[in-house]
Amino acid sequence: MTSASSSAPLLELTGYSIRFATPDGEVQAVSGLDLTLAEGETLAIVGESGSGKSQCFNGMFGLLARNGRTEGQARLAGADLLALSPKALDAVRGRDMAMVFQDPMTALNPALKIKRQLSETLEVHQGLSRREAEAKSLAMLKRVGIPEAERRMNQYPHELSGGMRQRVVIAMALLCRPKLIVADEPTTALDVTIQAQILELFRELGQEMRTALVLITHDLGVVAGVADRVAVMYAGRIVEEAGVDALFDAPAHPYAAALLASIPRIDRDGGSVEAIPGRPPNLIHPPSGCPFHPRCRFADERCVAERPPLEPVAREGHAIDAGRRVACWHPFAAARAGSAAAAPTPEAVLHG
Ligand SMILES: Nc1ncnc2c1ncn2[C@@H]1O[C@H](COP(=O)(O)OP(=O)(O)O)[C@@H](O)[C@H]1O
Ligand SMILES: [Mg+2]
């Protein structure tokens, strides 16, 4: 892997698309994404189920189903992952980038003790002796907050709770000190208390280890306090990208505003939520113009006819925010219409 200069982004997606061939036609799962991630940064990818979040990263990890193909570029530290041979990509996975899934058992071998799961990675990828590898594994288990780590080393995955198993998987991902970890709904299967603990672990690790993190979630509520930046996906496209505080303060895209209004909150009577009306679009025949227009209360003729580009916008009375891009012909319409007054502050968000 070529080393990039410090100013170059760690991850850079350019014109990145994913299509699946099906008997009914081509599914346009991800369409022309341009996205960058800096070293050590935590980016949340948020959107409803089916918006293309998982396939986007499966594509660069070489994990697409056989009917899928990628287009464009996905550069990690300068090297285009899409151009690598399966063998070269395999070497990059585990060394430079790792993935954490919703179900920890997809990454764990039920027949191996925890210490073997962990130290084998180090023996294979870093050529450490078994003793060195086990010592490092134990230290990492302690680091991710596993109590009685010595005893856990000799247990099998089924002897651990779901939350502990996910900690083991996170330890496994961290062991080779990857530059990038992609966590796909890592807390969705866990109960609320454990979910909050795992998110806190990601927050600490992000601050401590310079590992860049992509946190994929359908729940904007888990993003506050963990991510630096948020990219909101709809129908395979980024519709808004912004710093977390800016997004929670005033979402520019009506879909981002709707997602925000659908978060259960402790500061709203009875924790009521507003469901987003309408259904996610058909990705074989995506809507014309702005893909959100059929569900958008601010849509007009232009939204039906012309797709808005993802670009910086100025909010009335504010300087232009260089870190924010939005694809909408009526940015901040929701904020003006008053739903910003009802939008939660990050502190008010109920995790889970
Ligand atoms: N192998 C496949 N063949 C056809 N369509 C697929 C395949 N895998 C995923 N898709 C479609 O791609 C779209 C994006 O999926 P995905 O990225 O998994 O969504 P999510 O945002 O929930 O993670 C969805 O519409 C899904 O149905
Ligand atoms: Mg998914």
mmCIF file of C-alpha atoms and ligand atoms in Angstrom:
data_model
loop_
_atom_site.group_PDB
_atom_site.id
_atom_site.type_symbol
_atom_site.label_atom_id
_atom_site.label_comp_id
_atom_site.label_asym_id
_atom_site.label_seq_id
_atom_site.Cartn_x
_atom_site.Cartn_y
_atom_site.Cartn_z
ATOM 1 C CA MET A 1 0.000 0.000 0.000
ATOM 2 C CA THR A 2 1.430 3.372 -0.982
ATOM 3 C CA SER A 3 1.614 5.842 1.855
ATOM 4 C CA ALA A 4 -0.314 9.039 1.323
ATOM 5 C CA SER A 5 0.808 12.484 2.402
ATOM 6 C CA SER A 6 -0.766 13.620 5.651
ATOM 7 C CA SER A 7 -3.068 16.086 3.900
ATOM 8 C CA ALA A 8 -4.588 13.455 1.619
ATOM 9 C CA PRO A 9 -7.741 11.793 2.967
ATOM 10 C CA LEU A 10 -7.426 8.278 4.334
ATOM 11 C CA LEU A 11 -10.444 7.092 2.372
ATOM 12 C CA GLU A 12 -11.680 8.685 -0.805
ATOM 13 C CA LEU A 13 -14.682 7.470 -2.788
ATOM 14 C CA THR A 14 -15.034 9.023 -6.240
ATOM 15 C CA GLY A 15 -17.937 8.379 -8.599
ATOM 16 C CA TYR A 16 -18.488 5.215 -6.600
ATOM 17 C CA SER A 17 -21.502 3.128 -7.647
ATOM 18 C CA ILE A 18 -22.858 -0.352 -7.003
ATOM 19 C CA ARG A 19 -25.340 -2.147 -9.239
ATOM 20 C CA PHE A 20 -26.967 -5.532 -8.802
ATOM 21 C CA ALA A 21 -28.254 -7.492 -11.778
ATOM 22 C CA THR A 22 -31.667 -9.047 -11.067
ATOM 23 C CA PRO A 23 -34.338 -10.672 -13.258
ATOM 24 C CA ASP A 24 -36.462 -7.516 -12.820
ATOM 25 C CA GLY A 25 -33.707 -5.140 -13.862
ATOM 26 C CA GLU A 26 -30.659 -3.453 -12.416
ATOM 27 C CA VAL A 27 -30.796 -2.394 -8.748
ATOM 28 C CA GLN A 28 -28.995 0.937 -8.385
ATOM 29 C CA ALA A 29 -27.924 0.352 -4.798
ATOM 30 C CA VAL A 30 -25.250 3.082 -4.641
ATOM 31 C CA SER A 31 -25.088 5.894 -7.189
ATOM 32 C CA GLY A 32 -22.098 8.129 -7.850
ATOM 33 C CA LEU A 33 -20.890 8.660 -4.301
ATOM 34 C CA ASP A 34 -18.147 11.195 -3.609
ATOM 35 C CA LEU A 35 -16.983 10.983 -0.020
ATOM 36 C CA THR A 36 -13.790 11.415 1.981
ATOM 37 C CA LEU A 37 -12.710 10.378 5.438
ATOM 38 C CA ALA A 38 -9.688 11.789 7.261
ATOM 39 C CA GLU A 39 -7.296 9.786 9.411
ATOM 40 C CA GLY A 40 -8.709 9.307 12.904
ATOM 41 C CA GLU A 41 -12.108 10.714 11.988
ATOM 42 C CA THR A 42 -15.450 9.123 12.928
ATOM 43 C CA LEU A 43 -18.086 9.339 10.216
ATOM 44 C CA ALA A 44 -21.617 8.053 10.678
ATOM 45 C CA ILE A 45 -23.530 6.774 7.652
ATOM 46 C CA VAL A 46 -27.227 7.080 8.374
ATOM 47 C CA GLY A 47 -30.358 6.210 6.434
ATOM 48 C CA GLU A 48 -33.411 3.969 6.385
ATOM 49 C CA SER A 49 -33.074 0.284 5.665
ATOM 50 C CA GLY A 50 -32.287 -0.287 1.979
ATOM 51 C CA SER A 51 -30.612 3.092 1.392
ATOM 52 C CA GLY A 52 -27.299 1.498 0.356
ATOM 53 C CA LYS A 53 -25.265 1.874 3.545
ATOM 54 C CA SER A 54 -24.046 -1.706 3.882
ATOM 55 C CA GLN A 55 -23.456 -2.432 0.211
ATOM 56 C CA CYS A 56 -21.387 0.733 -0.096
ATOM 57 C CA PHE A 57 -18.776 -0.683 2.281
ATOM 58 C CA ASN A 58 -19.258 -4.331 1.346
ATOM 59 C CA GLY A 59 -18.235 -3.223 -2.138
ATOM 60 C CA MET A 60 -14.868 -1.861 -1.072
ATOM 61 C CA PHE A 61 -14.200 -4.851 1.193
ATOM 62 C CA GLY A 62 -14.819 -7.241 -1.701
ATOM 63 C CA LEU A 63 -17.899 -8.673 0.021
ATOM 64 C CA LEU A 64 -20.609 -8.034 -2.587
ATOM 65 C CA ALA A 65 -22.980 -10.776 -3.645
ATOM 66 C CA ARG A 66 -22.072 -12.318 -6.989
ATOM 67 C CA ASN A 67 -24.683 -10.336 -8.916
ATOM 68 C CA GLY A 68 -23.146 -7.055 -7.751
ATOM 69 C CA ARG A 69 -20.480 -4.895 -9.339
ATOM 70 C CA THR A 70 -18.714 -1.684 -8.409
ATOM 71 C CA GLU A 71 -17.807 1.349 -10.511
ATOM 72 C CA GLY A 72 -15.611 4.349 -9.805
ATOM 73 C CA GLN A 73 -12.826 4.480 -7.257
ATOM 74 C CA ALA A 74 -12.430 3.707 -3.556
ATOM 75 C CA ARG A 75 -8.944 4.764 -2.449
ATOM 76 C CA LEU A 76 -7.562 3.777 0.930
ATOM 77 C CA ALA A 77 -4.293 5.608 1.688
ATOM 78 C CA GLY A 78 -3.953 6.222 -2.032
ATOM 79 C CA ALA A 79 -4.513 2.694 -3.374
ATOM 80 C CA ASP A 80 -7.729 1.928 -5.286
ATOM 81 C CA LEU A 81 -9.317 -1.013 -3.491
ATOM 82 C CA LEU A 82 -11.549 -1.742 -6.481
ATOM 83 C CA ALA A 83 -8.523 -2.348 -8.694
ATOM 84 C CA LEU A 84 -6.831 -4.855 -6.368
ATOM 85 C CA SER A 85 -6.755 -8.588 -7.015
ATOM 86 C CA PRO A 86 -8.781 -10.658 -4.523
ATOM 87 C CA LYS A 87 -5.515 -11.782 -2.933
ATOM 88 C CA ALA A 88 -4.161 -8.250 -2.556
ATOM 89 C CA LEU A 89 -7.500 -7.058 -1.173
ATOM 90 C CA ASP A 90 -7.416 -9.896 1.320
ATOM 91 C CA ALA A 91 -4.053 -8.687 2.581
ATOM 92 C CA VAL A 92 -5.385 -5.135 2.997
ATOM 93 C CA ARG A 93 -8.365 -6.442 4.985
ATOM 94 C CA GLY A 94 -7.216 -7.296 8.448
ATOM 95 C CA ARG A 95 -4.040 -5.225 8.084
ATOM 96 C CA ASP A 96 -5.285 -1.779 7.005
ATOM 97 C CA MET A 97 -9.040 -2.085 7.390
ATOM 98 C CA ALA A 98 -11.439 -4.237 9.356
ATOM 99 C CA MET A 99 -15.190 -4.662 9.534
ATOM 100 C CA VAL A 100 -17.428 -5.182 12.575
ATOM 101 C CA PHE A 101 -20.898 -6.568 11.830
ATOM 102 C CA GLN A 102 -24.226 -6.508 13.669
ATOM 103 C CA ASP A 103 -23.959 -10.185 14.590
ATOM 104 C CA PRO A 104 -20.623 -10.917 16.287
ATOM 105 C CA MET A 105 -20.956 -14.617 15.470
ATOM 106 C CA THR A 106 -20.333 -13.878 11.790
ATOM 107 C CA ALA A 107 -16.747 -12.995 12.777
ATOM 108 C CA LEU A 108 -16.205 -15.634 15.480
ATOM 109 C CA ASN A 109 -15.464 -19.308 15.038
ATOM 110 C CA PRO A 110 -17.725 -21.189 17.492
ATOM 111 C CA ALA A 111 -15.155 -23.976 17.820
ATOM 112 C CA LEU A 112 -12.218 -21.806 18.907
ATOM 113 C CA LYS A 113 -11.400 -20.401 22.319
ATOM 114 C CA ILE A 114 -11.303 -16.602 22.506
ATOM 115 C CA LYS A 115 -7.513 -16.586 22.796
ATOM 116 C CA ARG A 116 -7.115 -18.540 19.556
ATOM 117 C CA GLN A 117 -9.561 -16.287 17.649
ATOM 118 C CA LEU A 118 -7.558 -13.249 18.656
ATOM 119 C CA SER A 119 -3.973 -14.420 18.540
ATOM 120 C CA GLU A 120 -4.301 -16.262 15.233
ATOM 121 C CA THR A 121 -4.885 -12.916 13.498
ATOM 122 C CA LEU A 122 -1.621 -11.599 14.945
ATOM 123 C CA GLU A 123 0.333 -14.735 14.131
ATOM 124 C CA VAL A 124 -0.882 -14.663 10.521
ATOM 125 C CA HIS A 125 -0.787 -10.912 9.797
ATOM 126 C CA GLN A 126 2.147 -9.850 11.967
ATOM 127 C CA GLY A 127 4.200 -13.019 12.300
ATOM 128 C CA LEU A 128 4.213 -12.895 16.094
ATOM 129 C CA SER A 129 5.005 -15.962 18.179
ATOM 130 C CA ARG A 130 2.055 -17.590 19.919
ATOM 131 C CA ARG A 131 3.194 -16.249 23.282
ATOM 132 C CA GLU A 132 3.576 -12.685 22.076
ATOM 133 C CA ALA A 133 0.260 -12.883 20.250
ATOM 134 C CA GLU A 134 -1.578 -14.144 23.344
ATOM 135 C CA ALA A 135 -0.080 -11.421 25.519
ATOM 136 C CA LYS A 136 -1.209 -8.756 23.069
ATOM 137 C CA SER A 137 -4.647 -10.360 22.804
ATOM 138 C CA LEU A 138 -5.090 -10.325 26.556
ATOM 139 C CA ALA A 139 -4.094 -6.663 26.737
ATOM 140 C CA MET A 140 -6.604 -5.814 24.004
ATOM 141 C CA LEU A 141 -9.420 -7.730 25.739
ATOM 142 C CA LYS A 142 -8.741 -5.627 28.824
ATOM 143 C CA ARG A 143 -8.655 -2.487 26.693
ATOM 144 C CA VAL A 144 -12.124 -3.109 25.270
ATOM 145 C CA GLY A 145 -13.505 -3.485 28.768
ATOM 146 C CA ILE A 146 -13.881 -7.243 29.193
ATOM 147 C CA PRO A 147 -13.860 -8.113 32.891
ATOM 148 C CA GLU A 148 -11.843 -11.152 34.030
ATOM 149 C CA ALA A 149 -10.039 -11.152 30.717
ATOM 150 C CA GLU A 150 -7.658 -13.982 31.702
ATOM 151 C CA ARG A 151 -10.609 -16.303 32.300
ATOM 152 C CA ARG A 152 -12.411 -15.154 29.135
ATOM 153 C CA MET A 153 -9.357 -16.060 27.049
ATOM 154 C CA ASN A 154 -10.058 -19.736 27.728
ATOM 155 C CA GLN A 155 -13.772 -19.595 26.954
ATOM 156 C CA TYR A 156 -15.673 -20.265 23.754
ATOM 157 C CA PRO A 157 -17.876 -17.614 22.075
ATOM 158 C CA HIS A 158 -21.127 -19.272 23.235
ATOM 159 C CA GLU A 159 -20.053 -18.813 26.858
ATOM 160 C CA LEU A 160 -20.099 -15.023 26.441
ATOM 161 C CA SER A 161 -23.045 -12.597 26.328
ATOM 162 C CA GLY A 162 -23.881 -10.769 23.090
ATOM 163 C CA GLY A 163 -22.286 -7.556 24.357
ATOM 164 C CA MET A 164 -19.081 -9.369 25.396
ATOM 165 C CA ARG A 165 -18.913 -11.148 22.039
ATOM 166 C CA GLN A 166 -19.170 -7.800 20.252
ATOM 167 C CA ARG A 167 -16.316 -6.490 22.436
ATOM 168 C CA VAL A 168 -14.226 -9.496 21.398
ATOM 169 C CA VAL A 169 -14.927 -8.727 17.731
ATOM 170 C CA ILE A 170 -13.946 -5.094 18.261
ATOM 171 C CA ALA A 171 -10.743 -6.263 19.974
ATOM 172 C CA MET A 172 -10.068 -8.528 16.987
ATOM 173 C CA ALA A 173 -10.600 -5.634 14.582
ATOM 174 C CA LEU A 174 -8.245 -3.406 16.580
ATOM 175 C CA LEU A 175 -5.437 -5.913 17.108
ATOM 176 C CA CYS A 176 -3.665 -5.205 13.844
ATOM 177 C CA ARG A 177 -4.052 -1.455 14.368
ATOM 178 C CA PRO A 178 -5.979 -0.902 11.135
ATOM 179 C CA LYS A 179 -6.234 2.601 9.695
ATOM 180 C CA LEU A 180 -9.970 2.122 9.148
ATOM 181 C CA ILE A 181 -12.724 0.221 10.946
ATOM 182 C CA VAL A 182 -16.178 -0.022 9.417
ATOM 183 C CA ALA A 183 -18.833 -0.981 11.978
ATOM 184 C CA ASP A 184 -22.140 -1.955 10.330
ATOM 185 C CA GLU A 185 -25.005 -1.584 12.842
ATOM 186 C CA PRO A 186 -22.654 -2.877 15.576
ATOM 187 C CA THR A 187 -25.133 -2.279 18.399
ATOM 188 C CA THR A 188 -28.460 -2.957 16.687
ATOM 189 C CA ALA A 189 -28.783 -6.478 18.139
ATOM 190 C CA LEU A 190 -27.871 -5.411 21.676
ATOM 191 C CA ASP A 191 -30.132 -4.139 24.435
ATOM 192 C CA VAL A 192 -30.148 -0.419 25.173
ATOM 193 C CA THR A 193 -27.727 -0.440 28.126
ATOM 194 C CA ILE A 194 -25.146 -2.599 26.352
ATOM 195 C CA GLN A 195 -25.620 -0.543 23.185
ATOM 196 C CA ALA A 196 -24.701 2.614 25.091
ATOM 197 C CA GLN A 197 -21.609 0.895 26.532
ATOM 198 C CA ILE A 198 -20.380 -0.255 23.123
ATOM 199 C CA LEU A 199 -20.950 3.226 21.658
ATOM 200 C CA GLU A 200 -18.982 4.691 24.555
ATOM 201 C CA LEU A 201 -16.191 2.226 23.763
ATOM 202 C CA PHE A 202 -16.146 3.393 20.127
ATOM 203 C CA ARG A 203 -16.021 6.987 21.322
ATOM 204 C CA GLU A 204 -13.022 6.301 23.564
ATOM 205 C CA LEU A 205 -11.208 4.275 20.950
ATOM 206 C CA GLY A 206 -11.778 6.957 18.352
ATOM 207 C CA GLN A 207 -10.164 9.539 20.604
ATOM 208 C CA GLU A 208 -7.299 7.315 21.633
ATOM 209 C CA MET A 209 -6.184 5.291 18.646
ATOM 210 C CA ARG A 210 -6.215 7.451 15.510
ATOM 211 C CA THR A 211 -8.194 4.703 13.819
ATOM 212 C CA ALA A 212 -10.749 6.152 11.456
ATOM 213 C CA LEU A 213 -14.220 4.769 12.072
ATOM 214 C CA VAL A 214 -17.241 4.490 9.825
ATOM 215 C CA LEU A 215 -20.317 3.844 11.938
ATOM 216 C CA ILE A 216 -23.228 2.576 9.843
ATOM 217 C CA THR A 217 -26.642 2.897 11.460
ATOM 218 C CA HIS A 218 -30.328 3.290 10.600
ATOM 219 C CA ASP A 219 -30.721 5.189 13.883
ATOM 220 C CA LEU A 220 -29.597 8.801 13.905
ATOM 221 C CA GLY A 221 -30.014 8.663 17.684
ATOM 222 C CA VAL A 222 -26.840 6.602 18.195
ATOM 223 C CA VAL A 223 -24.725 9.120 16.278
ATOM 224 C CA ALA A 224 -24.727 12.007 18.738
ATOM 225 C CA GLY A 225 -21.656 12.027 20.919
ATOM 226 C CA VAL A 226 -19.840 9.352 18.875
ATOM 227 C CA ALA A 227 -19.387 10.697 15.351
ATOM 228 C CA ASP A 228 -17.625 13.837 14.157
ATOM 229 C CA ARG A 229 -19.517 13.948 10.904
ATOM 230 C CA VAL A 230 -22.678 12.430 9.441
ATOM 231 C CA ALA A 231 -23.506 11.436 5.879
ATOM 232 C CA VAL A 232 -27.224 10.887 5.359
ATOM 233 C CA MET A 233 -28.023 8.399 2.591
ATOM 234 C CA TYR A 234 -31.241 8.121 0.657
ATOM 235 C CA ALA A 235 -31.804 5.817 -2.322
ATOM 236 C CA GLY A 236 -28.095 5.092 -2.744
ATOM 237 C CA ARG A 237 -27.003 8.726 -2.640
ATOM 238 C CA ILE A 238 -25.690 11.075 0.003
ATOM 239 C CA VAL A 239 -28.344 13.753 0.436
ATOM 240 C CA GLU A 240 -26.622 15.616 3.246
ATOM 241 C CA GLU A 241 -23.200 15.596 4.817
ATOM 242 C CA ALA A 242 -22.453 17.756 7.850
ATOM 243 C CA GLY A 243 -20.786 17.988 11.238
ATOM 244 C CA VAL A 244 -22.914 16.300 13.890
ATOM 245 C CA ASP A 245 -23.680 19.512 15.762
ATOM 246 C CA ALA A 246 -24.582 21.408 12.597
ATOM 247 C CA LEU A 247 -26.917 18.611 11.500
ATOM 248 C CA PHE A 248 -28.675 18.356 14.864
ATOM 249 C CA ASP A 249 -28.847 22.133 15.084
ATOM 250 C CA ALA A 250 -30.579 22.561 11.736
ATOM 251 C CA PRO A 251 -30.834 19.756 9.185
ATOM 252 C CA ALA A 252 -30.669 21.200 5.673
ATOM 253 C CA HIS A 253 -32.276 18.297 3.805
ATOM 254 C CA PRO A 254 -35.961 17.547 4.494
ATOM 255 C CA TYR A 255 -35.100 13.838 4.745
ATOM 256 C CA ALA A 256 -32.439 14.551 7.373
ATOM 257 C CA ALA A 257 -35.015 16.663 9.206
ATOM 258 C CA ALA A 258 -37.513 13.791 9.052
ATOM 259 C CA LEU A 259 -34.908 11.325 10.393
ATOM 260 C CA LEU A 260 -34.164 13.685 13.242
ATOM 261 C CA ALA A 261 -37.856 14.032 14.077
ATOM 262 C CA SER A 262 -38.147 10.241 14.195
ATOM 263 C CA ILE A 263 -35.626 9.853 17.047
ATOM 264 C CA PRO A 264 -37.159 8.963 20.413
ATOM 265 C CA ARG A 265 -36.235 11.749 22.796
ATOM 266 C CA ILE A 266 -36.243 12.259 26.525
ATOM 267 C CA ASP A 267 -37.172 15.925 26.198
ATOM 268 C CA ARG A 268 -40.416 15.328 24.316
ATOM 269 C CA ASP A 269 -43.657 14.331 26.005
ATOM 270 C CA GLY A 270 -43.992 10.581 26.107
ATOM 271 C CA GLY A 271 -41.016 10.202 23.758
ATOM 272 C CA SER A 272 -43.349 10.510 20.769
ATOM 273 C CA VAL A 273 -41.778 10.116 17.340
ATOM 274 C CA GLU A 274 -42.844 11.203 13.889
ATOM 275 C CA ALA A 275 -42.642 8.370 11.398
ATOM 276 C CA ILE A 276 -41.465 9.375 7.917
ATOM 277 C CA PRO A 277 -44.512 9.174 5.634
ATOM 278 C CA GLY A 278 -44.364 7.139 2.440
ATOM 279 C CA ARG A 279 -42.111 4.248 1.492
ATOM 280 C CA PRO A 280 -38.464 3.922 0.479
ATOM 281 C CA PRO A 281 -38.060 4.128 -3.302
ATOM 282 C CA ASN A 282 -37.736 1.321 -5.801
ATOM 283 C CA LEU A 283 -34.047 1.227 -6.749
ATOM 284 C CA ILE A 284 -34.692 -0.494 -10.073
ATOM 285 C CA HIS A 285 -36.805 2.477 -11.168
ATOM 286 C CA PRO A 286 -35.659 5.329 -8.923
ATOM 287 C CA PRO A 287 -37.805 8.493 -8.900
ATOM 288 C CA SER A 288 -36.946 11.276 -11.348
ATOM 289 C CA GLY A 289 -35.266 14.429 -10.080
ATOM 290 C CA CYS A 290 -34.660 14.395 -6.345
ATOM 291 C CA PRO A 291 -35.155 10.787 -5.189
ATOM 292 C CA PHE A 292 -36.924 12.022 -2.042
ATOM 293 C CA HIS A 293 -39.483 14.163 -3.897
ATOM 294 C CA PRO A 294 -42.416 11.662 -3.674
ATOM 295 C CA ARG A 295 -42.195 11.812 0.134
ATOM 296 C CA CYS A 296 -41.211 15.443 0.569
ATOM 297 C CA ARG A 297 -43.691 18.084 1.699
ATOM 298 C CA PHE A 298 -41.550 20.842 0.166
ATOM 299 C CA ALA A 299 -41.232 19.276 -3.299
ATOM 300 C CA ASP A 300 -42.171 21.339 -6.361
ATOM 301 C CA GLU A 301 -41.873 20.893 -10.128
ATOM 302 C CA ARG A 302 -38.145 21.440 -10.148
ATOM 303 C CA CYS A 303 -37.650 18.637 -7.576
ATOM 304 C CA VAL A 304 -39.591 16.269 -9.834
ATOM 305 C CA ALA A 305 -37.627 17.223 -12.953
ATOM 306 C CA GLU A 306 -34.048 17.929 -11.892
ATOM 307 C CA ARG A 307 -31.761 16.086 -9.514
ATOM 308 C CA PRO A 308 -30.122 18.540 -7.095
ATOM 309 C CA PRO A 309 -26.310 18.265 -6.878
ATOM 310 C CA LEU A 310 -24.598 17.682 -3.529
ATOM 311 C CA GLU A 311 -22.982 21.016 -2.791
ATOM 312 C CA PRO A 312 -22.264 23.541 -0.043
ATOM 313 C CA VAL A 313 -25.184 25.783 0.843
ATOM 314 C CA ALA A 314 -25.517 28.907 2.923
ATOM 315 C CA ARG A 315 -28.142 29.112 5.605
ATOM 316 C CA GLU A 316 -29.846 32.488 5.942
ATOM 317 C CA GLY A 317 -27.915 34.655 8.357
ATOM 318 C CA HIS A 318 -24.981 32.214 8.567
ATOM 319 C CA ALA A 319 -21.591 31.981 6.891
ATOM 320 C CA ILE A 320 -21.191 29.133 4.412
ATOM 321 C CA ASP A 321 -20.166 25.940 6.207
ATOM 322 C CA ALA A 322 -17.359 24.312 4.224
ATOM 323 C CA GLY A 323 -17.939 20.963 5.937
ATOM 324 C CA ARG A 324 -21.526 20.760 4.866
ATOM 325 C CA ARG A 325 -23.011 19.640 1.556
ATOM 326 C CA VAL A 326 -26.632 19.095 0.720
ATOM 327 C CA ALA A 327 -28.516 17.857 -2.341
ATOM 328 C CA CYS A 328 -31.766 19.809 -2.195
ATOM 329 C CA TRP A 329 -33.461 22.612 -4.130
ATOM 330 C CA HIS A 330 -35.029 23.935 -0.905
ATOM 331 C CA PRO A 331 -32.370 23.517 1.775
ATOM 332 C CA PHE A 332 -33.400 24.423 5.317
ATOM 333 C CA ALA A 333 -37.070 24.519 4.297
ATOM 334 C CA ALA A 334 -37.868 22.216 7.219
ATOM 335 C CA ALA A 335 -35.964 24.442 9.634
ATOM 336 C CA ARG A 336 -37.858 27.486 8.357
ATOM 337 C CA ALA A 337 -41.163 25.623 8.597
ATOM 338 C CA GLY A 338 -40.560 25.226 12.282
ATOM 339 C CA SER A 339 -39.613 21.607 12.745
ATOM 340 C CA ALA A 340 -36.118 22.769 13.734
ATOM 341 C CA ALA A 341 -37.702 24.092 16.906
ATOM 342 C CA ALA A 342 -38.742 20.525 17.652
ATOM 343 C CA ALA A 343 -35.379 19.004 16.688
ATOM 344 C CA PRO A 344 -33.481 17.492 19.584
ATOM 345 C CA THR A 345 -30.117 18.659 20.849
ATOM 346 C CA PRO A 346 -27.468 15.910 20.858
ATOM 347 C CA GLU A 347 -27.618 15.790 24.680
ATOM 348 C CA ALA A 348 -31.366 15.183 24.615
ATOM 349 C CA VAL A 349 -31.150 12.130 22.414
ATOM 350 C CA LEU A 350 -32.140 8.898 24.031
ATOM 351 C CA HIS A 351 -29.702 6.203 23.003
ATOM 352 C CA GLY A 352 -31.754 3.317 21.660
HETATM 353 N N1 LIG B 1 -27.535 -9.283 -3.999
HETATM 354 C C1 LIG B 1 -28.430 -8.338 -4.199
HETATM 355 N N2 LIG B 1 -29.213 -8.330 -5.305
HETATM 356 C C2 LIG B 1 -30.118 -7.362 -5.547
HETATM 357 N N3 LIG B 1 -30.294 -6.297 -4.744
HETATM 358 C C3 LIG B 1 -29.543 -6.225 -3.624
HETATM 359 C C4 LIG B 1 -28.577 -7.229 -3.301
HETATM 360 N N4 LIG B 1 -27.990 -6.880 -2.130
HETATM 361 C C5 LIG B 1 -28.554 -5.726 -1.739
HETATM 362 N N5 LIG B 1 -29.483 -5.315 -2.639
HETATM 363 C C6 LIG B 1 -30.290 -4.076 -2.587
HETATM 364 O O1 LIG B 1 -29.402 -2.962 -2.486
HETATM 365 C C7 LIG B 1 -30.029 -1.919 -1.759
HETATM 366 C C8 LIG B 1 -29.094 -1.406 -0.685
HETATM 367 O O2 LIG B 1 -28.923 -2.410 0.285
HETATM 368 P P1 LIG B 1 -28.090 -2.207 1.627
HETATM 369 O O3 LIG B 1 -26.856 -1.456 1.327
HETATM 370 O O4 LIG B 1 -27.924 -3.545 2.225
HETATM 371 O O5 LIG B 1 -29.077 -1.311 2.492
HETATM 372 P P2 LIG B 1 -28.894 -0.767 3.990
HETATM 373 O O6 LIG B 1 -28.877 0.723 3.860
HETATM 374 O O7 LIG B 1 -30.113 -1.238 4.735
HETATM 375 O O8 LIG B 1 -27.628 -1.331 4.552
HETATM 376 C C9 LIG B 1 -31.332 -2.476 -1.212
HETATM 377 O O9 LIG B 1 -32.377 -2.024 -2.009
HETATM 378 C C10 LIG B 1 -31.151 -3.974 -1.341
HETATM 379 O O10 LIG B 1 -32.384 -4.608 -1.544
HETATM 380 MG MG MG B 2 -27.377 -2.636 6.209
#
